[in-house]
Short mmCIF file of N, CA and C and ligand atoms in Angstrom, two decimals:
data_model
loop_
_atom_site.label_atom_id
_atom_site.label_comp_id
_atom_site.label_asym_id
_atom_site.label_seq_id
_atom_site.Cartn_x
_atom_site.Cartn_y
_atom_site.Cartn_z
N MET A 1 0.95 -1.11 0.01
CA MET A 1 -0.17 -0.05 0.11
C MET A 1 0.98 1.41 -0.12
N LYS A 2 0.45 2.06 -0.77
CA LYS A 2 1.51 3.53 -1.10
C LYS A 2 1.55 4.24 0.05
N ALA A 3 2.34 5.03 0.24
CA ALA A 3 2.56 5.78 1.73
C ALA A 3 1.72 7.17 1.03
N LYS A 4 0.93 7.79 2.40
CA LYS A 4 0.58 9.02 1.65
C LYS A 4 0.67 10.12 2.45
N THR A 5 0.93 11.39 1.80
CA THR A 5 1.40 12.74 2.75
C THR A 5 0.11 13.14 3.53
N SER A 6 0.30 13.91 4.88
CA SER A 6 -0.92 14.24 5.85
C SER A 6 -1.70 15.25 4.77
N SER A 7 -1.26 15.92 3.91
CA SER A 7 -1.68 17.02 3.21
C SER A 7 -2.85 16.32 2.55
N ALA A 8 -2.67 15.31 1.78
CA ALA A 8 -3.37 15.00 1.00
C ALA A 8 -4.80 14.30 1.34
N SER A 9 -4.93 14.37 2.62
CA SER A 9 -6.07 14.28 3.67
C SER A 9 -6.59 15.33 3.98
N LEU A 10 -6.22 16.26 3.59
CA LEU A 10 -6.81 17.72 4.38
C LEU A 10 -8.20 17.97 3.97
N ALA A 11 -9.06 18.22 5.18
CA ALA A 11 -10.63 18.53 4.84
C ALA A 11 -10.66 19.50 5.39
N ILE A 12 -11.46 20.58 4.76
CA ILE A 12 -11.71 21.72 5.40
C ILE A 12 -13.35 22.07 5.13
N THR A 13 -13.98 22.92 6.09
CA THR A 13 -15.67 23.39 6.22
C THR A 13 -15.58 24.43 6.87
N THR A 14 -16.43 25.32 6.10
CA THR A 14 -16.68 26.67 6.84
C THR A 14 -18.30 26.61 6.95
N ASP A 15 -18.76 27.33 7.93
CA ASP A 15 -20.09 27.49 7.92
C ASP A 15 -20.50 28.80 8.74
N ILE A 16 -21.63 28.99 9.13
CA ILE A 16 -22.01 30.17 9.70
C ILE A 16 -22.81 29.91 11.12
N ILE A 17 -22.76 29.93 12.25
CA ILE A 17 -23.20 29.70 13.72
C ILE A 17 -24.72 30.01 13.71
N LEU A 18 -25.85 29.72 13.78
CA LEU A 18 -27.10 30.12 13.89
C LEU A 18 -27.83 29.73 15.17
N PRO A 19 -28.91 30.61 15.97
CA PRO A 19 -29.36 30.17 16.83
C PRO A 19 -29.41 28.96 17.25
N SER A 20 -30.00 27.97 16.35
CA SER A 20 -30.43 26.72 16.83
C SER A 20 -29.13 25.83 17.25
N ASP A 21 -27.85 26.44 16.87
CA ASP A 21 -26.44 25.47 17.25
C ASP A 21 -26.25 26.12 18.69
N THR A 22 -26.69 27.01 19.28
CA THR A 22 -26.03 27.90 20.43
C THR A 22 -26.81 27.44 21.93
N ASN A 23 -26.32 27.65 22.90
CA ASN A 23 -26.23 27.26 24.06
C ASN A 23 -27.07 28.89 25.06
N ALA A 24 -27.50 28.77 25.99
CA ALA A 24 -28.26 29.77 26.70
C ALA A 24 -27.65 31.30 26.70
N LEU A 25 -26.17 30.84 26.55
CA LEU A 25 -25.47 32.31 26.23
C LEU A 25 -24.73 32.81 25.24
N HIS A 26 -25.64 32.10 24.25
CA HIS A 26 -25.68 32.30 22.40
C HIS A 26 -24.18 32.14 22.14
N GLY A 27 -23.58 31.04 22.46
CA GLY A 27 -22.33 30.66 22.20
C GLY A 27 -22.73 29.08 21.85
N LEU A 28 -21.82 28.73 20.74
CA LEU A 28 -21.95 27.33 20.28
C LEU A 28 -21.88 26.23 21.14
N PHE A 29 -22.92 25.59 20.92
CA PHE A 29 -23.06 24.37 21.68
C PHE A 29 -21.96 23.45 21.84
N GLY A 30 -21.56 22.91 22.85
CA GLY A 30 -20.31 22.01 22.53
C GLY A 30 -20.52 20.77 21.92
N GLY A 31 -21.71 20.14 22.21
CA GLY A 31 -21.85 18.93 21.34
C GLY A 31 -21.98 19.40 19.76
N GLU A 32 -22.59 20.27 19.33
CA GLU A 32 -22.54 20.89 17.78
C GLU A 32 -21.46 20.85 17.60
N LEU A 33 -20.17 21.42 18.17
CA LEU A 33 -18.74 21.48 17.78
C LEU A 33 -18.26 20.25 17.40
N LEU A 34 -18.58 19.19 18.54
CA LEU A 34 -18.17 17.98 18.52
C LEU A 34 -18.48 17.10 17.33
N ALA A 35 -19.54 17.12 17.13
CA ALA A 35 -20.57 16.64 15.86
C ALA A 35 -19.93 17.22 14.49
N ARG A 36 -19.88 18.61 14.73
CA ARG A 36 -19.03 19.11 13.07
C ARG A 36 -17.50 18.43 13.10
N VAL A 37 -16.93 18.40 13.95
CA VAL A 37 -15.51 18.27 14.06
C VAL A 37 -15.49 16.80 13.71
N ASP A 38 -16.45 15.93 14.26
CA ASP A 38 -16.21 14.36 13.88
C ASP A 38 -16.52 14.26 12.34
N ARG A 39 -17.43 14.86 11.90
CA ARG A 39 -17.80 14.82 10.43
C ARG A 39 -16.37 14.99 9.58
N ILE A 40 -16.08 16.05 9.83
CA ILE A 40 -14.80 16.68 8.87
C ILE A 40 -13.38 15.80 9.08
N CYS A 41 -13.32 15.53 10.28
CA CYS A 41 -12.31 14.30 10.73
C CYS A 41 -12.69 13.12 10.16
N CYS A 42 -13.99 12.57 9.78
CA CYS A 42 -14.12 11.48 9.32
C CYS A 42 -13.71 11.47 7.61
N ILE A 43 -13.98 12.53 7.32
CA ILE A 43 -13.88 12.82 5.99
C ILE A 43 -12.30 12.83 5.91
N ALA A 44 -11.58 13.55 6.46
CA ALA A 44 -9.98 13.36 6.37
C ALA A 44 -9.59 11.71 6.54
N ALA A 45 -10.04 11.07 7.40
CA ALA A 45 -9.57 9.90 7.68
C ALA A 45 -9.89 9.22 6.36
N GLN A 46 -11.28 9.38 5.59
CA GLN A 46 -11.51 8.49 4.71
C GLN A 46 -10.60 8.89 3.75
N ARG A 47 -10.27 10.09 3.49
CA ARG A 47 -9.54 10.51 2.11
C ARG A 47 -7.88 9.68 2.08
N HIS A 48 -7.53 9.33 3.82
CA HIS A 48 -6.10 8.89 3.76
C HIS A 48 -6.60 7.33 3.37
N ALA A 49 -7.58 6.66 3.77
CA ALA A 49 -7.99 5.57 3.92
C ALA A 49 -8.44 5.06 2.44
N ASN A 50 -9.16 5.68 1.92
CA ASN A 50 -10.06 5.38 0.89
C ASN A 50 -11.04 4.41 1.32
N ALA A 51 -11.36 4.34 2.35
CA ALA A 51 -12.34 3.45 3.06
C ALA A 51 -13.37 3.73 3.96
N ILE A 52 -13.94 2.94 4.56
CA ILE A 52 -14.82 3.60 5.24
C ILE A 52 -14.26 3.61 6.46
N CYS A 53 -14.57 4.98 7.15
CA CYS A 53 -13.81 5.03 8.78
C CYS A 53 -15.11 5.64 9.75
N VAL A 54 -14.77 4.53 10.62
CA VAL A 54 -15.53 5.01 12.03
C VAL A 54 -14.64 5.76 13.27
N THR A 55 -15.35 6.53 13.81
CA THR A 55 -14.73 7.14 15.23
C THR A 55 -14.55 6.41 16.13
N VAL A 56 -13.18 6.02 16.94
CA VAL A 56 -12.98 4.90 17.68
C VAL A 56 -12.89 5.57 18.99
N SER A 57 -12.64 6.99 18.89
CA SER A 57 -12.01 7.56 20.25
C SER A 57 -12.02 9.29 20.05
N VAL A 58 -12.57 10.12 20.91
CA VAL A 58 -12.28 11.36 20.99
C VAL A 58 -11.16 11.63 21.80
N ASN A 59 -9.85 12.07 21.37
CA ASN A 59 -9.01 11.76 22.16
C ASN A 59 -8.97 13.12 23.60
N ASN A 60 -9.02 14.13 22.96
CA ASN A 60 -8.85 15.59 23.22
C ASN A 60 -9.88 16.79 22.78
N VAL A 61 -10.38 17.45 23.52
CA VAL A 61 -10.96 18.56 22.57
C VAL A 61 -11.14 19.80 23.92
N SER A 62 -10.68 21.10 23.38
CA SER A 62 -10.66 21.94 24.20
C SER A 62 -11.42 22.84 23.61
N PHE A 63 -12.48 23.50 24.74
CA PHE A 63 -13.11 24.59 24.60
C PHE A 63 -12.45 25.67 25.16
N GLY A 64 -11.56 26.20 23.99
CA GLY A 64 -10.69 27.36 24.35
C GLY A 64 -11.35 28.74 24.55
N LYS A 65 -12.00 28.86 23.64
CA LYS A 65 -12.78 30.20 23.49
C LYS A 65 -14.15 30.05 23.05
N VAL A 66 -15.07 30.97 23.17
CA VAL A 66 -16.63 31.00 23.10
C VAL A 66 -16.60 30.95 21.64
N ILE A 67 -17.40 30.30 20.70
CA ILE A 67 -17.65 30.37 19.52
C ILE A 67 -19.13 31.24 19.34
N PRO A 68 -19.07 32.64 18.93
CA PRO A 68 -20.69 33.26 19.11
C PRO A 68 -21.34 33.11 18.32
N LEU A 69 -22.61 33.27 18.44
CA LEU A 69 -23.83 33.33 17.46
C LEU A 69 -23.29 34.42 16.19
N GLY A 70 -23.59 33.89 14.82
CA GLY A 70 -23.09 34.50 13.79
C GLY A 70 -21.91 34.03 13.45
N SER A 71 -20.93 33.70 14.18
CA SER A 71 -19.61 33.74 13.55
C SER A 71 -19.35 32.71 12.31
N MET A 72 -18.31 32.73 11.85
CA MET A 72 -18.18 32.14 10.64
C MET A 72 -16.84 31.39 10.84
N MET A 73 -17.05 30.07 10.99
CA MET A 73 -16.32 28.93 11.27
C MET A 73 -15.69 28.33 10.49
N THR A 74 -14.41 28.10 10.93
CA THR A 74 -14.15 26.82 9.82
C THR A 74 -13.00 26.03 10.23
N ILE A 75 -13.30 24.63 9.98
CA ILE A 75 -12.40 23.76 10.49
C ILE A 75 -11.73 23.01 9.45
N LYS A 76 -10.35 22.63 9.90
CA LYS A 76 -9.39 22.22 9.06
C LYS A 76 -9.05 20.76 9.89
N ALA A 77 -9.03 19.49 9.03
CA ALA A 77 -9.10 18.36 9.77
C ALA A 77 -7.79 17.75 8.75
N GLN A 78 -6.76 17.17 9.18
CA GLN A 78 -5.50 16.44 8.73
C GLN A 78 -5.37 15.09 9.43
N VAL A 79 -5.38 13.94 8.72
CA VAL A 79 -4.21 12.68 9.34
C VAL A 79 -2.97 13.19 10.18
N SER A 80 -2.71 12.86 11.43
CA SER A 80 -1.48 13.21 11.69
C SER A 80 -0.78 12.07 11.52
N ARG A 81 -1.16 10.86 12.07
CA ARG A 81 -0.38 9.57 11.84
C ARG A 81 -1.17 8.35 11.63
N SER A 82 -1.01 7.56 10.93
CA SER A 82 -1.70 6.09 10.91
C SER A 82 -0.78 4.89 11.43
N PHE A 83 -1.71 3.82 12.07
CA PHE A 83 -0.92 2.95 12.58
C PHE A 83 -1.34 1.78 12.00
N SER A 84 -1.71 0.68 12.25
CA SER A 84 -2.36 -0.17 11.29
C SER A 84 -3.66 -0.20 10.51
N SER A 85 -4.76 0.07 11.51
CA SER A 85 -6.18 0.23 10.81
C SER A 85 -6.45 1.53 11.35
N SER A 86 -5.80 2.25 12.27
CA SER A 86 -6.26 3.48 13.22
C SER A 86 -5.39 4.48 12.60
N MET A 87 -6.11 5.76 12.40
CA MET A 87 -5.49 7.07 12.38
C MET A 87 -5.64 8.33 13.17
N GLU A 88 -4.94 8.85 13.78
CA GLU A 88 -5.02 9.73 14.55
C GLU A 88 -5.26 11.12 13.51
N VAL A 89 -6.61 11.95 13.85
CA VAL A 89 -6.79 13.09 12.93
C VAL A 89 -6.88 14.57 13.67
N ILE A 90 -6.50 15.28 13.42
CA ILE A 90 -6.14 16.24 14.43
C ILE A 90 -7.22 17.96 13.40
N ALA A 91 -8.15 18.48 14.09
CA ALA A 91 -8.83 19.34 13.68
C ALA A 91 -8.47 20.97 14.39
N ASP A 92 -8.14 22.00 13.48
CA ASP A 92 -8.09 23.13 14.31
C ASP A 92 -9.35 23.67 13.43
N VAL A 93 -9.69 24.32 14.61
CA VAL A 93 -10.83 25.37 14.44
C VAL A 93 -10.48 27.06 14.45
N TYR A 94 -11.21 27.83 13.53
CA TYR A 94 -10.85 28.95 13.45
C TYR A 94 -12.12 29.98 13.30
N LEU A 95 -11.97 30.73 13.74
CA LEU A 95 -12.90 32.37 13.53
C LEU A 95 -12.49 32.96 12.62
N GLU A 96 -13.61 33.70 11.68
CA GLU A 96 -12.92 34.56 10.94
C GLU A 96 -13.86 36.15 11.14
N ASP A 97 -12.70 36.89 10.83
CA ASP A 97 -13.28 38.26 11.06
C ASP A 97 -13.82 38.86 10.10
N ARG A 98 -15.25 39.37 10.04
CA ARG A 98 -15.88 39.51 9.35
C ARG A 98 -15.32 40.79 8.42
N ASP A 99 -14.69 41.64 9.07
CA ASP A 99 -13.82 43.12 8.49
C ASP A 99 -12.67 42.72 7.89
N SER A 100 -11.83 42.15 8.36
CA SER A 100 -10.41 41.79 7.87
C SER A 100 -10.44 40.50 6.95
N GLY A 101 -11.35 39.55 7.35
CA GLY A 101 -11.23 38.05 7.04
C GLY A 101 -10.10 37.32 7.30
N ILE A 102 -9.51 37.90 8.51
CA ILE A 102 -8.47 36.97 9.18
C ILE A 102 -9.01 36.07 10.08
N GLN A 103 -8.13 34.58 9.90
CA GLN A 103 -8.79 33.48 10.46
C GLN A 103 -7.89 33.39 11.78
N THR A 104 -8.57 33.29 13.21
CA THR A 104 -7.69 33.05 14.48
C THR A 104 -8.22 31.82 14.87
N LYS A 105 -7.16 31.16 15.13
CA LYS A 105 -7.48 29.82 16.01
C LYS A 105 -7.86 29.65 17.16
N VAL A 106 -9.23 28.87 17.31
CA VAL A 106 -9.78 28.73 18.73
C VAL A 106 -9.85 27.52 19.56
N ASN A 107 -9.92 26.60 18.88
CA ASN A 107 -9.96 25.38 19.36
C ASN A 107 -9.09 24.15 18.56
N GLU A 108 -9.06 23.03 19.13
CA GLU A 108 -8.05 22.30 18.60
C GLU A 108 -8.82 20.91 19.02
N ALA A 109 -9.42 19.64 18.15
CA ALA A 109 -9.63 18.52 18.61
C ALA A 109 -8.91 17.49 18.06
N ILE A 110 -8.83 16.10 18.75
CA ILE A 110 -8.00 14.91 18.23
C ILE A 110 -8.76 13.78 18.63
N TYR A 111 -9.07 13.35 17.63
CA TYR A 111 -10.06 12.01 17.14
C TYR A 111 -9.00 10.82 16.61
N THR A 112 -9.87 9.85 17.18
CA THR A 112 -9.22 8.69 16.10
C THR A 112 -10.23 7.93 15.57
N PHE A 113 -9.79 7.29 14.11
CA PHE A 113 -10.78 6.97 13.74
C PHE A 113 -10.06 5.23 12.92
N VAL A 114 -11.12 4.56 12.60
CA VAL A 114 -10.34 3.18 12.15
C VAL A 114 -10.97 2.84 10.67
N ALA A 115 -10.16 2.34 10.10
CA ALA A 115 -10.69 2.26 8.53
C ALA A 115 -11.44 0.62 8.56
N VAL A 116 -12.57 0.63 8.31
CA VAL A 116 -13.23 -0.79 8.34
C VAL A 116 -13.80 -1.09 6.80
N ASP A 117 -14.12 -2.56 6.99
CA ASP A 117 -14.46 -3.15 5.53
C ASP A 117 -16.25 -3.04 5.69
N ASN A 118 -16.84 -3.44 4.74
CA ASN A 118 -18.35 -3.39 4.68
C ASN A 118 -18.99 -4.09 5.52
N ASN A 119 -18.22 -5.01 6.46
CA ASN A 119 -18.91 -5.74 7.58
C ASN A 119 -18.19 -5.22 8.84
N GLY A 120 -17.94 -3.91 8.85
CA GLY A 120 -17.22 -3.26 10.34
C GLY A 120 -15.89 -3.74 10.57
N LYS A 121 -15.03 -4.77 9.73
CA LYS A 121 -13.86 -5.35 10.61
C LYS A 121 -12.69 -4.33 10.04
N PRO A 122 -12.05 -4.14 10.96
CA PRO A 122 -11.05 -3.00 10.83
C PRO A 122 -10.01 -3.61 9.41
N ILE A 123 -9.84 -2.77 8.60
CA ILE A 123 -8.58 -2.95 7.59
C ILE A 123 -7.37 -2.20 7.62
N PRO A 124 -6.38 -2.74 6.80
CA PRO A 124 -4.74 -1.59 6.84
C PRO A 124 -5.23 -0.56 6.04
N VAL A 125 -4.51 0.38 6.69
CA VAL A 125 -4.44 1.88 6.15
C VAL A 125 -3.11 2.30 5.72
N PRO A 126 -2.97 3.12 4.86
CA PRO A 126 -1.55 3.41 4.24
C PRO A 126 -0.61 4.03 5.21
N GLU A 127 0.76 3.82 5.07
CA GLU A 127 1.25 4.77 6.35
C GLU A 127 1.19 6.19 5.65
N LEU A 128 1.82 7.12 6.50
CA LEU A 128 1.79 8.87 6.74
C LEU A 128 2.82 9.30 6.67
N ILE A 129 3.13 10.30 5.53
CA ILE A 129 4.12 10.69 5.59
C ILE A 129 4.27 12.36 5.88
N PRO A 130 4.84 12.85 6.98
CA PRO A 130 4.59 14.17 7.64
C PRO A 130 5.71 14.77 6.83
N GLU A 131 5.20 16.49 6.24
CA GLU A 131 5.94 17.17 5.38
C GLU A 131 6.77 18.55 6.27
N THR A 132 5.43 19.30 6.66
CA THR A 132 5.94 20.47 7.27
C THR A 132 6.53 20.26 8.73
N ASP A 133 6.89 21.10 9.45
CA ASP A 133 7.35 20.99 10.98
C ASP A 133 6.53 20.41 11.95
N LEU A 134 5.00 21.12 11.66
CA LEU A 134 3.98 21.11 12.59
C LEU A 134 3.68 19.59 12.27
N GLU A 135 3.76 19.09 11.07
CA GLU A 135 2.90 18.01 10.43
C GLU A 135 4.09 16.67 11.44
N LYS A 136 5.25 17.30 11.25
CA LYS A 136 6.26 15.93 11.99
C LYS A 136 6.20 16.21 13.46
N GLN A 137 5.96 17.22 14.23
CA GLN A 137 5.83 17.26 15.63
C GLN A 137 4.24 16.44 15.81
N ARG A 138 3.39 17.03 15.23
CA ARG A 138 1.92 16.16 15.61
C ARG A 138 2.54 14.82 15.27
N TYR A 139 3.05 14.23 14.33
CA TYR A 139 3.16 12.68 13.87
C TYR A 139 3.89 12.03 15.13
N GLN A 140 4.99 12.77 15.32
CA GLN A 140 5.99 12.38 16.65
C GLN A 140 5.02 12.13 17.85
N ASN A 141 4.33 13.14 18.21
CA ASN A 141 3.31 13.05 19.45
C ASN A 141 2.20 12.09 19.72
N ALA A 142 1.96 11.57 18.11
CA ALA A 142 0.71 10.99 18.01
C ALA A 142 0.99 9.54 18.86
N LEU A 143 2.36 8.89 18.78
CA LEU A 143 2.38 7.85 19.76
C LEU A 143 1.84 7.68 21.20
N GLN A 144 2.31 8.98 21.55
CA GLN A 144 2.20 9.35 22.98
C GLN A 144 0.67 9.14 23.52
N ARG A 145 0.08 9.88 22.39
CA ARG A 145 -1.74 10.17 22.75
C ARG A 145 -2.35 8.81 22.56
N ARG A 146 -1.70 8.01 21.39
CA ARG A 146 -2.54 6.71 21.33
C ARG A 146 -2.36 6.19 22.53
N GLN A 147 -1.12 5.80 22.95
CA GLN A 147 -0.86 4.77 24.25
C GLN A 147 -1.61 5.67 25.73
N LEU A 148 -1.82 6.51 25.48
CA LEU A 148 -2.66 7.16 26.48
C LEU A 148 -4.11 7.00 26.44
N SER A 149 -4.47 6.93 25.02
CA SER A 149 -6.12 6.91 24.95
C SER A 149 -6.23 5.31 25.04
N LEU A 150 -5.31 4.54 24.51
CA LEU A 150 -5.57 2.99 24.73
C LEU A 150 -5.36 2.60 26.36
N VAL A 151 -4.37 3.45 27.17
CA VAL A 151 -4.38 3.00 28.56
C VAL A 151 -5.80 3.17 29.43
N VAL A 152 -6.42 4.96 29.00
CA VAL A 152 -7.58 4.96 29.50
C VAL A 152 -8.79 4.14 29.19
N ALA A 153 -8.41 3.51 27.78
CA ALA A 153 -9.95 2.57 27.44
C ALA A 153 -9.59 1.37 28.06
N GLY A 154 -8.61 1.28 28.89
CA GLY A 154 -8.28 -0.36 29.34
C GLY A 154 -7.74 -1.35 28.22
N LYS A 155 -7.36 -0.46 27.12
CA LYS A 155 -6.74 -1.56 26.06
C LYS A 155 -5.33 -1.95 26.33
N MET A 156 -4.49 -1.27 27.08
CA MET A 156 -3.24 -1.26 26.89
C MET A 156 -3.08 -1.12 28.65
N LYS A 157 -1.83 -2.04 28.88
CA LYS A 157 -1.35 -2.13 30.31
C LYS A 157 -0.61 -0.73 30.46
N PRO A 158 -0.57 0.20 31.73
CA PRO A 158 0.23 1.20 31.63
C PRO A 158 1.83 0.61 31.83
N LYS A 159 2.29 -0.59 31.89
CA LYS A 159 3.50 -0.85 31.62
C LYS A 159 3.97 -1.11 30.66
N ASP A 160 2.67 -1.26 29.68
CA ASP A 160 3.61 -1.25 28.12
C ASP A 160 3.80 -0.01 27.57
N ALA A 161 2.95 0.89 28.24
CA ALA A 161 3.02 2.50 27.33
C ALA A 161 4.49 3.17 27.55
N THR A 162 5.30 2.36 26.90
CA THR A 162 6.82 3.13 27.04
C THR A 162 7.08 4.37 26.47
N GLU A 163 5.88 4.78 25.47
CA GLU A 163 6.54 6.39 24.99
C GLU A 163 5.72 7.16 25.94
N LEU A 164 5.00 7.02 26.93
CA LEU A 164 4.17 7.36 27.50
C LEU A 164 5.06 7.87 28.98
N LYS A 165 5.69 6.87 29.05
CA LYS A 165 6.63 6.69 30.81
C LYS A 165 7.62 7.81 30.05
N SER A 166 8.18 7.56 28.81
CA SER A 166 9.31 8.73 28.72
C SER A 166 9.17 10.25 28.95
N LEU A 167 7.53 10.43 28.85
CA LEU A 167 7.21 11.80 29.42
C LEU A 167 7.61 12.24 30.89
N PHE A 168 7.63 11.15 31.75
CA PHE A 168 7.79 11.28 32.78
C PHE A 168 9.30 11.23 33.51
N GLU A 169 10.21 10.76 32.48
CA GLU A 169 11.57 10.52 32.77
C GLU A 169 12.26 11.92 32.55
C1 COA B 201 -13.70 0.87 15.87
C2 COA B 201 -14.11 -0.54 15.88
C3 COA B 201 -14.27 -1.19 14.68
C4 COA B 201 -12.75 -1.40 16.70
O1 COA B 201 -12.68 -2.90 16.44
P1 COA B 201 -11.91 -3.87 17.34
O2 COA B 201 -12.50 -5.14 16.87
O3 COA B 201 -12.32 -3.09 18.55
O4 COA B 201 -10.50 -3.48 16.77
P2 COA B 201 -9.20 -3.28 17.72
O5 COA B 201 -9.16 -3.85 18.95
O6 COA B 201 -8.20 -4.32 16.70
O7 COA B 201 -8.81 -1.83 17.37
C5 COA B 201 -8.65 -1.40 15.70
C6 COA B 201 -7.71 -0.44 15.91
O8 COA B 201 -8.28 0.81 16.87
C7 COA B 201 -7.61 1.03 17.79
N1 COA B 201 -7.84 1.56 19.03
C8 COA B 201 -9.09 0.93 19.53
N2 COA B 201 -9.61 1.46 20.79
C9 COA B 201 -8.78 2.71 20.56
C10 COA B 201 -8.97 3.89 21.53
N3 COA B 201 -9.67 3.93 22.49
N4 COA B 201 -8.00 4.71 21.34
C11 COA B 201 -6.92 4.95 20.22
N5 COA B 201 -7.13 3.62 19.63
C12 COA B 201 -8.02 2.62 19.47
C13 COA B 201 -6.36 -0.44 18.05
O9 COA B 201 -5.39 0.14 18.87
C14 COA B 201 -6.39 -0.66 16.40
O10 COA B 201 -5.57 0.35 16.23
P3 COA B 201 -4.42 -0.40 14.84
O11 COA B 201 -5.18 -1.29 14.08
O12 COA B 201 -3.99 0.96 13.99
O13 COA B 201 -3.41 -1.07 15.68
C15 COA B 201 -15.20 -1.35 16.86
O14 COA B 201 -14.77 -0.92 18.33
C16 COA B 201 -16.41 -0.30 16.22
O15 COA B 201 -16.98 -0.76 15.57
N6 COA B 201 -16.64 0.60 17.49
C17 COA B 201 -17.95 1.39 16.78
C18 COA B 201 -17.66 2.57 15.90
C19 COA B 201 -18.29 3.37 16.06
O16 COA B 201 -19.95 3.17 15.80
N7 COA B 201 -18.20 4.64 15.98
C20 COA B 201 -19.36 5.78 16.08
C21 COA B 201 -19.17 6.28 17.53
S1 COA B 201 -20.69 7.27 18.00
#
C-alpha cells in the first residue's frame, strides 16, 4: 500500500453559527462543535484510507474560546499519523473576522478513526508521510497520545506504554 502525505487528507469546512446551534449564552453548543469536528475528521480519515472510517475515540477537545452566534467558523482536519488500521486526525478550529477576513485559531480537537470493510472489520491503512514542521511534530507526539488513549480505554497496560513513560522521565 503506497504511503500518503498528511496534506493529501486535508478536509476543510466553513459554516455560520445559527441560533439553533447555540447554548443559553448564545455561544456554540459543545456537542454541536463535537459533531461538526467528527464529520470533517471522518472525511480526512476516509481520504487517507480510501475506505469507510468510524470514530473509535475522541482523544482531546479543548473549548478554549466561546464561538459566538453569527460566527463564520472554519474547521481544518488532517490525518496526523496512521498505525495499522487506525488513524489520528487533528482538527484546528478558526473564527473569521468579518471585516479583515483574518482567521484566528480558537479550538483544537484530536480524534481517532479506524478504517473498516463493509462488515465493520478493521482493515489496513497506508502509512503517513509528515512534511511540514507542524506535521512532523504532530506525527511524533501521536504515539504518546495513542498509548494514553489505549491505557484510558483499558486496552493497554500502563506498564506497556513505553512512549508515555518517557514523558515523565
Ligand atoms: C472501531 C472498531 C471497528 C474497532 O474494532 P475492534 O475489534 O475493537 O478492533 P481493535 O481492537 O483491533 O482496534 C482497531 C484499532 O483501533 C485502535 N483503538 C481501539 N480503541 C482505541 C482507543 N480508545 N484509542 C485509540 N485507538 C484505539 C486499536 O489500537 C487498533 O489500532 P491499529 O489497528 O492501528 O493498531 C469497533 O470497536 C467499532 O465498530 N466501534 C464502534 C465505532 C462507531 O460506531 N463509532 C461511532 C461512534 S458514535
